[in-house]
Coordinates of N, CA and C in Angstrom, one line a residue:
X1260 N -15.1 -8.8 -46.4 CA -14.2 -8.6 -47.5 C -14.9 -8.8 -48.8
X1261 N -14.6 -7.9 -49.8 CA -15.2 -8.0 -51.1 C -14.1 -8.3 -52.1
X1262 N -14.4 -9.3 -52.9 CA -13.5 -9.6 -54.0 C -14.1 -9.2 -55.3
X1263 N -13.3 -8.6 -56.2 CA -13.7 -8.0 -57.4 C -12.8 -8.5 -58.5
X1264 N -13.4 -9.0 -59.6 CA -12.6 -9.5 -60.8 C -13.2 -8.9 -62.0
X1265 N -12.4 -8.0 -62.7 CA -12.8 -7.4 -63.9 C -12.5 -8.3 -65.2
X1266 N -13.2 -8.0 -66.2 CA -13.0 -8.6 -67.5 C -13.6 -7.8 -68.6
X1267 N -13.2 -8.1 -69.8 CA -13.9 -7.4 -70.9 C -13.0 -6.3 -71.6
X1268 N -11.9 -6.1 -71.1 CA -11.0 -5.1 -71.7 C -10.5 -5.6 -73.1
X1269 N -9.8 -4.7 -73.8 CA -9.3 -5.2 -75.1 C -8.8 -4.0 -75.9
X1270 N -8.5 -4.2 -77.2 CA -8.1 -3.2 -78.1 C -9.2 -3.0 -79.1
X1271 N -9.5 -1.7 -79.3 CA -10.5 -1.4 -80.3 C -10.1 -0.1 -81.1
X1272 N -10.7 0.1 -82.2 CA -10.5 1.4 -82.9 C -11.4 2.5 -82.4
X1273 N -11.0 3.7 -82.6 CA -11.8 4.8 -82.2 C -13.2 4.7 -82.8
X1274 N -14.2 5.0 -82.0 CA -15.6 4.8 -82.4 C -16.2 3.5 -82.0
X1275 N -15.3 2.6 -81.6 CA -15.8 1.3 -81.3 C -16.4 1.2 -79.8
X1276 N -16.8 0.0 -79.4 CA -17.4 -0.2 -78.1 C -16.8 -1.4 -77.4
X1277 N -16.9 -1.3 -76.1 CA -16.5 -2.4 -75.2 C -17.4 -2.5 -74.0
X1278 N -17.6 -3.6 -73.5 CA -18.3 -3.8 -72.3 C -17.5 -4.4 -71.2
X1279 N -17.2 -3.7 -70.2 CA -16.5 -4.2 -69.0 C -17.4 -4.9 -68.0
X1280 N -16.9 -5.9 -67.4 CA -17.7 -6.6 -66.4 C -16.8 -6.7 -65.1
X1281 N -17.5 -6.7 -64.0 CA -16.8 -6.8 -62.7 C -17.6 -7.8 -61.8
X1282 N -17.1 -9.0 -61.6 CA -17.8 -10.0 -60.8 C -17.4 -9.8 -59.3
X1283 N -18.4 -9.6 -58.5 CA -18.2 -9.3 -57.1 C -18.6 -10.5 -56.2
X1284 N -17.8 -10.8 -55.2 CA -18.2 -11.8 -54.2 C -17.7 -11.4 -52.8
X1285 N -18.3 -12.1 -51.8 CA -18.0 -11.7 -50.5 C -18.9 -10.5 -50.1
X1286 N -18.5 -9.8 -49.0 CA -19.2 -8.6 -48.6 C -20.3 -9.0 -47.7
X1287 N -20.6 -8.1 -46.7 CA -21.6 -8.4 -45.7 C -22.7 -7.4 -45.6
X1288 N -22.5 -6.3 -46.3 CA -23.5 -5.2 -46.3 C -24.5 -5.4 -47.4
X1289 N -25.7 -4.8 -47.2 CA -26.7 -4.9 -48.2 C -26.6 -3.8 -49.3
X1290 N -25.7 -2.8 -49.0 CA -25.6 -1.7 -49.9 C -24.2 -1.3 -50.1
X1291 N -23.8 -1.1 -51.4 CA -22.4 -0.7 -51.7 C -22.5 0.4 -52.8
X1292 N -21.5 1.2 -52.8 CA -21.2 2.1 -53.9 C -20.2 1.3 -54.7
X1293 N -20.5 1.1 -56.0 CA -19.5 0.4 -56.9 C -19.2 1.3 -58.0
X1294 N -17.9 1.3 -58.4 CA -17.5 2.2 -59.5 C -16.5 1.7 -60.4
X1295 N -16.3 2.4 -61.5 CA -15.3 2.2 -62.4 C -14.3 3.4 -62.4
X1296 N -13.1 3.1 -62.3 CA -12.0 4.1 -62.3 C -11.0 3.7 -63.4
X1297 N -10.2 4.7 -63.8 CA -9.2 4.4 -64.8 C -7.9 5.1 -64.5
X1298 N -6.8 4.6 -65.0 CA -5.5 5.2 -64.8 C -4.7 5.0 -66.1
X1299 N -4.3 6.1 -66.7 CA -3.5 6.1 -67.8 C -2.0 6.2 -67.4
X1300 N -1.1 5.8 -68.2 CA 0.3 5.9 -67.8 C 0.7 7.4 -67.4
X1301 N 1.3 7.6 -66.3 CA 1.7 8.9 -65.9 C 0.6 9.8 -65.4
X1302 N -0.6 9.3 -65.3 CA -1.7 10.1 -64.8 C -2.2 9.5 -63.5
X1303 N -3.0 10.3 -62.8 CA -3.6 9.9 -61.5 C -4.9 9.0 -61.9
X1304 N -5.2 8.2 -61.0 CA -6.4 7.4 -61.1 C -7.6 8.3 -61.0
X1305 N -8.6 8.2 -61.9 CA -9.7 9.0 -61.9 C -11.0 8.2 -62.0
X1306 N -12.1 8.8 -61.5 CA -13.4 8.2 -61.5 C -14.0 8.3 -62.8
X1307 N -14.7 7.2 -63.3 CA -15.4 7.2 -64.5 C -16.9 7.2 -64.3
X1308 N -17.3 6.3 -63.4 CA -18.7 6.2 -63.1 C -18.9 5.4 -61.9
X1309 N -20.0 5.8 -61.1 CA -20.3 5.1 -59.8 C -21.8 4.8 -59.7
X1310 N -22.1 3.7 -59.1 CA -23.5 3.4 -58.9 C -23.8 2.9 -57.5
X1311 N -24.9 3.3 -56.9 CA -25.4 2.8 -55.7 C -26.2 1.5 -55.9
X1312 N -25.7 0.4 -55.3 CA -26.4 -0.8 -55.7 C -27.8 -1.0 -55.1
X1313 N -28.2 -0.1 -54.2 CA -29.5 -0.2 -53.6 C -30.5 0.5 -54.4
X1314 N -30.3 1.8 -54.7 CA -31.3 2.6 -55.4 C -30.8 2.9 -56.9
X1315 N -29.7 2.5 -57.3 CA -29.2 2.6 -58.6 C -29.0 4.1 -59.0
X1316 N -28.7 4.9 -58.0 CA -28.3 6.3 -58.4 C -26.9 6.1 -59.1
X1317 N -26.7 7.0 -60.0 CA -25.4 7.0 -60.8 C -24.7 8.3 -60.8
X1318 N -23.4 8.2 -61.0 CA -22.6 9.4 -61.3 C -21.7 9.1 -62.5
X1319 N -21.5 10.1 -63.3 CA -20.7 10.0 -64.5 C -19.7 11.1 -64.5
X1320 N -18.4 10.9 -64.8 CA -17.5 11.9 -65.0 C -17.9 12.6 -66.3
X1321 N -17.5 13.9 -66.5 CA -17.9 14.6 -67.7 C -17.4 13.8 -69.0
X1322 N -16.2 13.2 -68.9 CA -15.7 12.5 -70.0 C -16.5 11.3 -70.4
X1323 N -17.3 10.8 -69.5 CA -18.1 9.6 -69.7 C -19.5 9.8 -70.1
X1324 N -20.0 11.0 -69.8 CA -21.4 11.3 -70.0 C -21.8 11.2 -71.5
X1325 N -22.9 10.5 -71.8 CA -23.4 10.3 -73.1 C -22.7 9.2 -73.9
X1326 N -21.7 8.7 -73.4 CA -21.0 7.6 -74.1 C -20.9 6.3 -73.3
X1327 N -20.8 6.4 -72.0 CA -20.7 5.2 -71.1 C -21.9 5.0 -70.3
X1328 N -22.3 3.8 -70.0 CA -23.4 3.5 -69.1 C -23.0 2.4 -68.1
X1329 N -23.2 2.8 -66.8 CA -22.9 1.8 -65.8 C -24.2 1.1 -65.4
X1330 N -24.1 -0.1 -65.0 CA -25.3 -0.9 -64.6 C -24.8 -2.0 -63.7
X1331 N -25.8 -2.5 -63.0 CA -25.5 -3.5 -62.0 C -26.6 -4.6 -62.0
X1332 N -26.2 -5.8 -62.1 CA -27.1 -7.0 -62.0 C -27.0 -7.5 -60.6
X1333 N -27.9 -7.2 -59.8 CA -27.8 -7.6 -58.4 C -28.0 -9.1 -58.2
X1334 N -28.7 -9.8 -59.2 CA -28.9 -11.2 -59.0 C -27.6 -12.0 -59.3
X1335 N -26.8 -11.4 -60.2 CA -25.5 -12.0 -60.5 C -24.3 -11.4 -59.9
X1336 N -24.6 -10.4 -59.1 CA -23.5 -9.6 -58.4 C -22.5 -9.2 -59.4
X1337 N -22.9 -8.6 -60.5 CA -22.0 -8.2 -61.5 C -22.2 -6.7 -61.9
X1338 N -21.1 -6.0 -62.0 CA -21.2 -4.6 -62.4 C -20.7 -4.5 -63.8
X1339 N -21.3 -3.6 -64.6 CA -21.0 -3.5 -66.0 C -20.6 -2.0 -66.3
X1340 N -19.8 -1.9 -67.3 CA -19.6 -0.5 -67.9 C -19.7 -0.7 -69.4
X1341 N -20.7 -0.2 -70.0 CA -20.8 -0.2 -71.5 C -20.2 1.1 -72.0
X1342 N -19.2 0.9 -72.8 CA -18.5 2.0 -73.4 C -18.7 2.1 -74.9
X1343 N -19.3 3.2 -75.3 CA -19.5 3.4 -76.7 C -18.7 4.6 -77.2
X1344 N -18.6 4.7 -78.5 CA -17.9 5.9 -79.1 C -16.5 6.1 -78.5
X1345 N -15.8 5.1 -78.3 CA -14.5 5.2 -77.6 C -13.5 6.1 -78.4
X1346 N -12.7 6.8 -77.6 CA -11.7 7.7 -78.1 C -10.3 7.2 -77.6
X1347 N -9.3 7.6 -78.4 CA -7.9 7.3 -77.9 C -7.6 7.7 -76.5
X1348 N -8.2 8.8 -76.1 CA -8.0 9.3 -74.7 C -8.7 8.4 -73.6
X1349 N -9.5 7.5 -74.1 CA -10.0 6.5 -73.1 C -9.1 5.4 -72.8
X1350 N -8.0 5.3 -73.5 CA -7.0 4.3 -73.2 C -6.4 4.4 -71.8
X1351 N -6.6 3.3 -71.1 CA -6.2 3.3 -69.7 C -6.4 1.9 -69.1
X1352 N -5.9 1.7 -67.9 CA -6.3 0.5 -67.1 C -7.5 0.8 -66.4
X1353 N -8.5 0.0 -66.5 CA -9.8 0.3 -65.9 C -10.0 -0.7 -64.7
X1354 N -10.4 0.0 -63.5 CA -10.5 -0.8 -62.3 C -11.9 -0.7 -61.8
X1355 N -12.4 -1.8 -61.2 CA -13.6 -1.8 -60.5 C -13.3 -1.7 -59.0
X1356 N -14.2 -0.9 -58.3 CA -14.0 -0.7 -56.9 C -15.3 -0.7 -56.2
X1357 N -15.2 -0.9 -54.9 CA -16.5 -0.9 -54.0 C -16.2 -0.4 -52.7
X1358 N -17.2 0.2 -52.1 CA -17.1 0.6 -50.7 C -18.6 0.6 -50.1
X1359 N -18.7 0.6 -48.8 CA -20.0 0.6 -48.2 C -20.7 1.9 -48.6
X1360 N -22.0 1.9 -48.8 CA -22.7 3.1 -49.3 C -23.9 3.3 -48.4
X1361 N -24.4 4.6 -48.3 CA -25.6 4.9 -47.6 C -26.4 5.8 -48.5
X1362 N -27.7 5.9 -48.1 CA -28.6 6.7 -48.9 C -28.2 8.2 -49.0
X1363 N -27.4 8.6 -48.1 CA -27.0 10.0 -48.1 C -25.6 10.2 -48.7
X1364 N -25.0 9.1 -49.2 CA -23.6 9.2 -49.8 C -23.7 10.0 -51.1
X1365 N -22.9 11.0 -51.2 CA -22.9 11.8 -52.5 C -21.9 11.1 -53.4
X1366 N -22.4 10.5 -54.5 CA -21.6 9.8 -55.4 C -20.5 10.6 -56.1
X1367 N -20.9 11.9 -56.3 CA -19.9 12.7 -57.0 C -18.8 13.2 -56.1
X1368 N -18.8 12.9 -54.8 CA -17.8 13.3 -53.9 C -16.9 12.1 -53.4
X1369 N -16.9 11.0 -54.2 CA -16.2 9.8 -53.8 C -14.9 9.7 -54.6
X1370 N -13.8 10.1 -54.2 CA -12.5 9.9 -54.9 C -12.0 8.5 -54.7
X1371 N -11.1 8.1 -55.5 CA -10.6 6.7 -55.4 C -10.1 6.3 -54.0
X1372 N -9.6 7.3 -53.3 CA -9.0 7.0 -51.9 C -10.1 6.5 -50.9
X1373 N -11.4 6.8 -51.2 CA -12.4 6.4 -50.3 C -13.0 5.0 -50.6
X1374 N -12.5 4.4 -51.6 CA -13.0 3.0 -51.9 C -12.0 2.0 -51.3
X1375 N -12.6 1.0 -50.6 CA -11.9 0.0 -49.9 C -11.4 -1.2 -50.7
X1376 N -12.3 -1.6 -51.7 CA -12.0 -2.8 -52.4 C -11.7 -2.5 -53.8
X1377 N -10.8 -3.2 -54.4 CA -10.3 -3.0 -55.8 C -10.1 -4.3 -56.5
X1378 N -10.4 -4.3 -57.8 CA -10.0 -5.4 -58.6 C -8.6 -5.2 -59.2
X1379 N -8.2 -6.2 -60.0 CA -6.8 -6.1 -60.5 C -6.7 -5.3 -61.7
X1380 N -7.8 -4.9 -62.3 CA -7.8 -4.0 -63.5 C -7.9 -4.8 -64.8
X1381 N -8.4 -4.1 -65.8 CA -8.5 -4.7 -67.2 C -8.1 -3.5 -68.2
X1382 N -7.2 -3.8 -69.1 CA -6.7 -2.8 -70.0 C -7.6 -2.5 -71.2
X1383 N -7.8 -1.3 -71.4 CA -8.6 -0.8 -72.6 C -7.6 0.1 -73.4
X1384 N -7.5 -0.3 -74.7 CA -6.6 0.4 -75.6 C -7.5 0.8 -76.8
X1385 N -7.5 2.1 -77.1 CA -8.3 2.6 -78.2 C -7.3 3.3 -79.2
X1386 N -7.3 2.8 -80.4 CA -6.4 3.3 -81.4 C -7.1 4.2 -82.4
X1387 N -6.4 5.2 -82.9 CA -7.0 6.2 -83.8 C -7.0 5.7 -85.2

């Protein structure tokens, strides 16, 4: 069982930055896919970025490319999402998620439904 706790959300103006953190504990496997997802009111949950904790392969949604950076500190078991140049359309609840991963797992083919473990979410609000 993996426990995930997000932090770092908040309210910023457009163009600003935030850094989300996700502290992970538990788990029995040496390799996980960990990702950030977001859900705005009235919309489906969507993937933002995913990382393989073993080889640090990454995936970014088109909306995140060039602005967001996912990283993982394996010594502290913490996942990060650095978000720069934030836009009002980035406003959403952001969730950290994890699932077992393999070297052949295609990160760009992992929808939210395939992730087993979820945090409680942290709110990001970007004002114009």
